[in-house]
Amino acid sequence: MNVGITGKSGFVGGHLENRLAREEDINVLPFEDSYYDDESKLIDFAQKADVIVHLAGVNRDEPDVIFNKNIELMQKLLDAADSSGSKPKILFSSTTQIEKDNPYGKGKLAAMQILEKWCGDRDAAGVSMVVPNVFGDGGKPFYNSVVATFCHQVAYGEQPEIKVDGQLSMIHINYLVEDICGLIRENTSGCRVEHIKPRVEGVRVSKILDLLYSFQKCYSDGFVPSFSSDFERDLYNTFVTYMDSNDWQKNLKSSRDDRGSFVEVYKFEEAGQVSFSTTKPGITRGNHYHTRKSEKFCVVSGQASIKLRRIGTQEVIEYKVSGDEPSWVEMPVNYTHNITNTGNSQLVTIFWISEPFDPKDPDTFYEEV
């Protein structure tokens, strides 16, 4: 199945592409924003696609630009499909803002109506997805969501401002992407509106900020926080990705005497699993990533190189660690990671992960760093 994603370079698009890469029977078509200015490329894109997830949109600009651009992006895509002689299933990312009197909501609503008419006239399939507030790693501060903005501000010591302490209905990016994957595979006919279900409702903006400050304090005090809900877990995992990568490594105090040394590694509020491994010289472990589990490595004996790379990117972050100078290193969600014994003796590493291993739902995906 060929799947096209407009707006692939954005927050949701990037996560969706990475998720679909794990599906052996799905091919994600190339797409760049510049295709909208190149009619032949847009037509070729539409002609090859079995399904198009239309995520491209504008929500920051002058009011008339926001309104007209969201309509234009939909119309150009449908015109390209007509010119190619194809009828791909269209999954359109709309917003709960359609219920409000603002240019973004009005533009999205008009685009939904255009899609509905196009599907009806051509007996084509389409779904307008009404999406609640989305948060997760990779969101752009001051653009994608209040969570992205607050995470950035708390992580870098800036002063967040609550303009309206409203109640939010929210969905983490992982759940949204899974819902979209289900709609991609669904045998759809006609055009309908699909209200994407929030996974948490009624969360006040002030509560989000309080949680982020509590996560920051836990981190600085060397504690692993407890989570009373999946939302808190997902918010913590999101917050960590906004920190400076230098802060993912925390030096530990080693108390030494005639007997040897004692090092406090992880202090828990609750939950999680601690394990350890021994690794022979020259051997590499890992080369996988998690989407919901947070993890920490601590070398207690030997020397090692720990490498991380956010999936979908090229930059590799490396930490050279040693049991002689203990530290722990964070493995954020959606960062593939490995550890290599670079010394001449056995490597001993302690691991903490936020939930016990479940072979039926391991949340572990192979990818070379």
Coordinates of C-alpha atoms in Angstrom, one line a residue:
M1 CA 0.0 0.0 0.0
N2 CA 1.3 3.4 -1.0
V3 CA 0.6 6.1 1.6
G4 CA 1.3 9.8 1.0
I5 CA 1.6 12.3 3.9
T6 CA 1.3 16.0 3.2
G7 CA 3.0 18.1 5.9
K8 CA 5.3 15.2 6.5
S9 CA 8.0 17.5 8.0
G10 CA 5.7 18.6 10.8
F11 CA 5.1 17.3 14.3
V12 CA 2.4 14.7 13.5
G13 CA 3.8 13.9 10.1
G14 CA 7.2 13.0 11.3
H15 CA 5.7 10.7 14.0
L16 CA 3.4 9.1 11.5
E17 CA 6.1 8.4 9.0
N18 CA 8.3 6.8 11.6
R19 CA 5.4 4.6 12.7
L20 CA 4.5 3.5 9.2
A21 CA 8.1 2.6 8.6
R22 CA 7.5 -0.4 10.9
E23 CA 4.8 -1.7 8.7
E24 CA 6.2 -4.1 6.1
D25 CA 3.3 -3.7 3.6
I26 CA 3.2 0.1 3.6
N27 CA 5.4 2.3 1.5
V28 CA 5.5 6.0 2.4
L29 CA 5.8 8.1 -0.7
P30 CA 8.3 11.0 -0.9
F31 CA 6.7 14.4 -0.3
E32 CA 8.0 17.9 0.2
D33 CA 6.1 21.1 0.9
S34 CA 7.5 22.5 -2.4
Y35 CA 5.2 20.0 -4.2
Y36 CA 2.4 22.5 -3.7
D37 CA 4.2 24.9 -6.0
D38 CA 5.0 22.2 -8.6
E39 CA 1.8 20.9 -10.2
S40 CA 3.5 18.0 -11.9
K41 CA 5.1 16.7 -8.7
L42 CA 1.8 17.0 -6.8
I43 CA -0.1 15.2 -9.6
D44 CA 2.5 12.4 -9.6
F45 CA 2.3 12.2 -5.8
A46 CA -1.5 11.9 -5.9
Q47 CA -1.5 9.4 -8.7
K48 CA 0.8 7.0 -6.8
A49 CA -1.0 7.1 -3.5
D50 CA -3.6 4.6 -2.3
V51 CA -4.2 6.7 0.8
I52 CA -3.2 10.3 1.4
V53 CA -3.0 11.6 5.0
H54 CA -3.5 15.4 4.5
L55 CA -1.7 17.0 7.5
A56 CA -0.5 20.2 5.8
G57 CA -2.0 23.3 7.2
V58 CA -1.4 26.8 8.5
N59 CA -2.4 28.0 12.0
R60 CA 0.0 30.9 12.5
D61 CA -0.2 33.9 10.1
E62 CA -2.5 36.8 9.3
P63 CA -6.2 35.8 9.7
D64 CA -7.1 35.9 6.0
V65 CA -3.9 33.9 5.2
I66 CA -4.8 31.2 7.7
F67 CA -8.3 30.9 6.4
N68 CA -7.5 30.9 2.7
K69 CA -4.4 28.8 2.9
N70 CA -6.1 25.8 4.6
I71 CA -8.7 25.9 1.9
E72 CA -6.1 26.2 -0.9
L73 CA -4.0 23.3 0.4
M74 CA -7.1 21.0 0.3
Q75 CA -8.2 22.2 -3.1
K76 CA -4.8 21.9 -4.7
L77 CA -4.5 18.3 -3.5
L78 CA -7.9 17.3 -4.8
D79 CA -7.3 19.0 -8.1
A80 CA -4.0 17.0 -8.4
A81 CA -5.9 13.8 -7.8
D82 CA -8.4 14.7 -10.5
S83 CA -5.7 15.5 -12.9
S84 CA -4.0 12.2 -12.2
G85 CA -7.2 10.3 -12.8
S86 CA -6.9 8.7 -9.3
K87 CA -9.2 8.6 -6.3
P88 CA -7.0 8.0 -3.3
K89 CA -8.6 7.7 0.1
I90 CA -8.1 11.1 1.8
L91 CA -7.6 11.3 5.6
F92 CA -7.8 15.0 6.5
S93 CA -6.5 16.3 9.8
S94 CA -9.0 18.9 11.1
T95 CA -9.4 20.4 14.5
T96 CA -11.8 20.9 17.4
Q97 CA -11.3 24.6 16.5
I98 CA -14.0 24.1 13.8
E99 CA -16.5 24.8 16.7
K100 CA -15.1 28.2 17.3
D101 CA -15.3 31.5 15.5
N102 CA -11.7 31.9 14.4
P103 CA -9.9 31.9 11.0
Y104 CA -8.2 28.5 11.6
G105 CA -11.4 26.7 12.6
K106 CA -13.3 28.3 9.7
G107 CA -10.6 27.4 7.2
K108 CA -10.5 23.8 8.4
L109 CA -14.3 23.5 8.3
A110 CA -14.4 24.9 4.8
A111 CA -11.8 22.3 3.7
M112 CA -13.9 19.6 5.3
Q113 CA -16.8 20.7 3.2
I114 CA -14.7 20.7 0.0
L115 CA -13.5 17.2 0.8
E116 CA -17.1 16.0 1.5
K117 CA -18.3 17.3 -1.9
W118 CA -15.4 15.9 -3.8
C119 CA -15.9 12.4 -2.3
G120 CA -19.6 12.6 -3.1
D121 CA -19.2 13.7 -6.7
R122 CA -16.6 11.0 -7.4
D123 CA -17.8 8.2 -5.2
A124 CA -14.4 8.5 -3.4
A125 CA -13.5 7.7 0.3
G126 CA -12.6 10.3 2.8
V127 CA -12.4 10.9 6.5
S128 CA -12.2 14.3 8.2
M129 CA -10.4 13.6 11.5
V130 CA -11.4 16.1 14.2
V131 CA -8.2 16.1 16.4
P132 CA -8.0 17.3 20.0
N133 CA -4.9 19.0 21.5
V134 CA -1.9 16.9 20.6
F135 CA 1.3 16.7 22.7
G136 CA 4.5 14.6 22.6
D137 CA 8.2 14.7 21.8
G138 CA 9.1 16.8 18.8
G139 CA 6.4 19.4 19.2
K140 CA 7.5 22.9 18.3
P141 CA 7.5 25.4 21.2
F142 CA 5.3 28.5 20.7
Y143 CA 3.6 26.7 17.8
N144 CA 2.3 23.2 18.2
S145 CA 0.9 23.2 21.7
V146 CA 1.0 24.7 25.2
V147 CA 2.7 21.5 26.4
A148 CA 5.6 22.0 23.9
T149 CA 5.9 25.7 25.0
F150 CA 5.8 24.9 28.7
C151 CA 8.3 22.0 28.4
H152 CA 10.8 24.3 26.7
Q153 CA 10.3 27.1 29.1
V154 CA 10.6 24.9 32.3
A155 CA 13.6 23.0 30.9
Y156 CA 15.5 26.2 30.1
G157 CA 14.5 28.2 33.2
E158 CA 12.2 30.6 31.4
Q159 CA 9.0 32.0 32.9
P160 CA 5.8 30.3 31.6
E161 CA 2.7 32.5 31.4
I162 CA -0.8 31.1 31.9
K163 CA -3.1 33.5 30.0
V164 CA -6.3 31.4 30.4
D165 CA -6.4 28.5 32.9
G166 CA -8.7 26.5 30.7
Q167 CA -9.5 22.8 30.7
L168 CA -8.0 20.8 27.9
S169 CA -8.9 17.6 26.2
M170 CA -5.7 16.0 25.0
I171 CA -4.1 13.1 23.1
H172 CA -0.5 12.0 23.1
I173 CA 1.1 11.7 19.7
N174 CA 1.5 7.9 20.0
Y175 CA -2.2 7.4 20.4
L176 CA -3.1 9.8 17.6
V177 CA -0.7 8.0 15.2
E178 CA -2.1 4.6 16.1
D179 CA -5.6 5.9 15.4
I180 CA -4.5 7.3 12.0
C181 CA -2.9 3.9 11.2
G182 CA -6.2 2.2 11.9
L183 CA -8.0 4.6 9.6
I184 CA -5.4 4.0 6.9
R185 CA -6.1 0.3 6.9
E186 CA -9.9 0.7 7.4
N187 CA -12.1 -0.3 4.4
T188 CA -13.8 3.1 4.1
S189 CA -16.5 4.2 1.7
G190 CA -18.0 7.6 1.3
C191 CA -17.0 10.6 3.4
R192 CA -17.5 10.9 7.1
V193 CA -16.3 12.9 10.1
E194 CA -14.2 11.0 12.7
H195 CA -13.9 12.6 16.1
I196 CA -10.5 11.4 17.5
K197 CA -11.1 10.4 21.1
P198 CA -9.0 12.4 23.6
R199 CA -7.1 10.1 26.1
V200 CA -7.4 12.7 28.9
E201 CA -10.0 15.3 29.4
G202 CA -10.5 18.3 31.7
V203 CA -6.8 18.9 32.5
R204 CA -6.2 22.5 33.5
V205 CA -3.3 24.4 32.0
S206 CA -2.0 25.1 35.6
K207 CA -2.0 21.4 36.4
I208 CA 0.2 20.7 33.4
L209 CA 2.7 23.4 34.5
D210 CA 2.6 22.1 38.1
L211 CA 3.5 18.6 36.8
L212 CA 6.3 19.9 34.7
Y213 CA 7.8 21.7 37.7
S214 CA 7.5 18.6 39.8
F215 CA 9.3 16.5 37.1
Q216 CA 12.1 19.1 36.9
K217 CA 12.5 18.9 40.7
C218 CA 12.6 15.1 40.7
Y219 CA 15.3 15.3 38.0
S220 CA 17.4 17.8 39.8
D221 CA 17.1 15.8 43.1
G222 CA 17.9 12.5 41.4
F223 CA 14.5 10.9 41.9
V224 CA 12.5 9.0 39.3
P225 CA 8.9 10.3 39.6
S226 CA 5.8 8.3 40.2
F227 CA 3.0 8.5 37.7
S228 CA -0.6 8.3 38.7
S229 CA -1.8 8.0 35.1
D230 CA -0.7 7.3 31.5
F231 CA -1.0 11.0 30.9
E232 CA 1.6 11.8 33.6
R233 CA 3.9 9.2 32.2
D234 CA 3.6 10.6 28.7
L235 CA 4.0 14.1 29.9
Y236 CA 7.2 13.2 31.7
N237 CA 8.6 11.4 28.6
T238 CA 7.7 14.5 26.6
F239 CA 9.4 16.9 29.1
V240 CA 12.7 15.0 29.1
T241 CA 13.0 15.4 25.3
Y242 CA 13.0 19.2 25.7
M243 CA 15.9 19.2 28.1
D244 CA 19.4 20.0 26.9
S245 CA 21.0 16.7 26.1
N246 CA 23.9 17.7 28.4
D247 CA 21.3 17.3 31.3
W248 CA 20.5 13.7 30.3
Q249 CA 23.8 12.7 32.0
K250 CA 23.9 13.2 35.8
N251 CA 27.2 12.7 37.7
L252 CA 26.8 10.6 40.9
K253 CA 28.5 10.8 44.2
S254 CA 30.8 7.9 45.0
S255 CA 31.5 7.4 48.8
R256 CA 34.8 5.5 49.1
D257 CA 36.4 3.8 52.1
D258 CA 38.7 0.8 52.8
R259 CA 35.9 -1.5 51.7
G260 CA 35.5 0.1 48.3
S261 CA 32.8 2.5 47.2
F262 CA 29.0 3.1 47.5
V263 CA 27.0 4.9 44.9
E264 CA 23.3 5.8 45.0
V265 CA 22.1 5.4 41.5
Y266 CA 18.3 5.7 41.2
K267 CA 15.9 6.9 43.8
F268 CA 12.3 6.0 43.1
E269 CA 9.0 7.5 44.1
E270 CA 7.7 4.1 42.8
A271 CA 7.4 1.8 39.7
G272 CA 9.8 0.6 37.1
Q273 CA 12.4 -2.2 36.8
V274 CA 16.1 -2.2 37.5
S275 CA 18.4 -4.8 35.9
F276 CA 22.1 -5.2 35.1
S277 CA 24.2 -6.8 32.4
T278 CA 27.8 -7.9 31.8
T279 CA 29.3 -7.3 28.4
K280 CA 32.5 -8.6 26.9
P281 CA 35.0 -6.2 25.3
G282 CA 34.1 -5.0 21.9
I283 CA 30.5 -6.1 22.1
T284 CA 27.5 -3.8 21.5
R285 CA 24.1 -4.2 23.0
G286 CA 20.8 -2.4 22.1
N287 CA 20.2 -0.7 18.7
H288 CA 16.5 -0.3 19.5
Y289 CA 14.1 2.4 20.7
H290 CA 10.9 2.7 22.8
T291 CA 7.9 4.8 22.2
R292 CA 6.5 4.9 25.8
K293 CA 9.2 3.5 28.1
S294 CA 11.8 5.8 29.6
E295 CA 15.1 4.2 30.4
K296 CA 18.5 5.0 32.1
F297 CA 21.9 3.3 31.8
C298 CA 24.6 3.4 34.5
V299 CA 28.0 1.8 33.9
V300 CA 29.4 0.6 37.3
S301 CA 32.5 -1.3 36.0
G302 CA 34.5 -0.9 32.8
Q303 CA 34.4 1.6 30.0
A304 CA 31.7 2.1 27.4
S305 CA 30.4 4.3 24.7
I306 CA 26.6 5.0 24.8
K307 CA 25.1 6.4 21.6
L308 CA 21.7 7.8 20.8
R309 CA 19.9 9.0 17.7
R310 CA 16.4 10.3 17.3
I311 CA 14.7 8.1 14.7
G312 CA 14.2 9.9 11.5
T313 CA 17.3 12.0 12.0
Q314 CA 21.0 11.6 11.4
E315 CA 22.6 13.3 14.4
V316 CA 24.3 10.8 16.8
I317 CA 24.8 11.8 20.4
E318 CA 27.7 9.9 22.2
Y319 CA 28.5 9.6 25.9
K320 CA 31.8 8.1 26.9
V321 CA 31.3 6.6 30.4
S322 CA 33.3 4.7 33.0
G323 CA 32.7 2.9 36.2
D324 CA 35.5 5.0 37.7
E325 CA 33.4 8.1 37.4
P326 CA 29.8 6.9 37.7
S327 CA 27.0 8.7 35.9
W328 CA 23.7 7.7 34.4
V329 CA 22.5 8.5 30.9
E330 CA 18.9 9.0 29.8
M331 CA 17.4 7.1 26.9
P332 CA 14.5 9.3 25.8
V333 CA 11.5 7.9 23.9
N334 CA 12.0 7.6 20.1
Y335 CA 15.8 7.7 20.4
T336 CA 17.4 4.5 19.2
H337 CA 20.3 3.7 21.5
N338 CA 23.2 1.2 22.1
I339 CA 26.1 0.6 24.5
T340 CA 29.5 -0.7 23.5
N341 CA 32.2 -2.1 25.8
T342 CA 35.2 0.0 24.7
G343 CA 37.5 -1.3 27.5
N344 CA 39.6 -4.4 27.9
S345 CA 37.7 -5.9 30.8
Q346 CA 34.1 -7.0 31.5
L347 CA 31.6 -4.2 31.4
V348 CA 28.9 -4.1 34.1
T349 CA 25.9 -1.9 33.5
I350 CA 22.8 -1.2 35.6
F351 CA 19.6 -0.4 33.7
W352 CA 16.4 1.2 34.9
I353 CA 13.2 1.2 32.7
S354 CA 9.9 2.7 33.5
E355 CA 7.9 -0.6 33.3
P356 CA 8.6 -4.3 33.6
F357 CA 9.2 -6.2 30.3
D358 CA 6.1 -7.7 28.8
P359 CA 6.8 -10.1 25.9
K360 CA 3.3 -9.5 24.6
D361 CA 3.8 -5.7 24.4
P362 CA 7.5 -5.1 24.6
D363 CA 7.5 -1.5 23.1
T364 CA 11.0 -2.3 21.7
F365 CA 11.8 -1.7 18.1
Y366 CA 15.0 -2.5 16.3
E367 CA 16.9 0.2 14.6
E368 CA 20.7 0.7 14.2
V369 CA 22.0 3.9 15.8

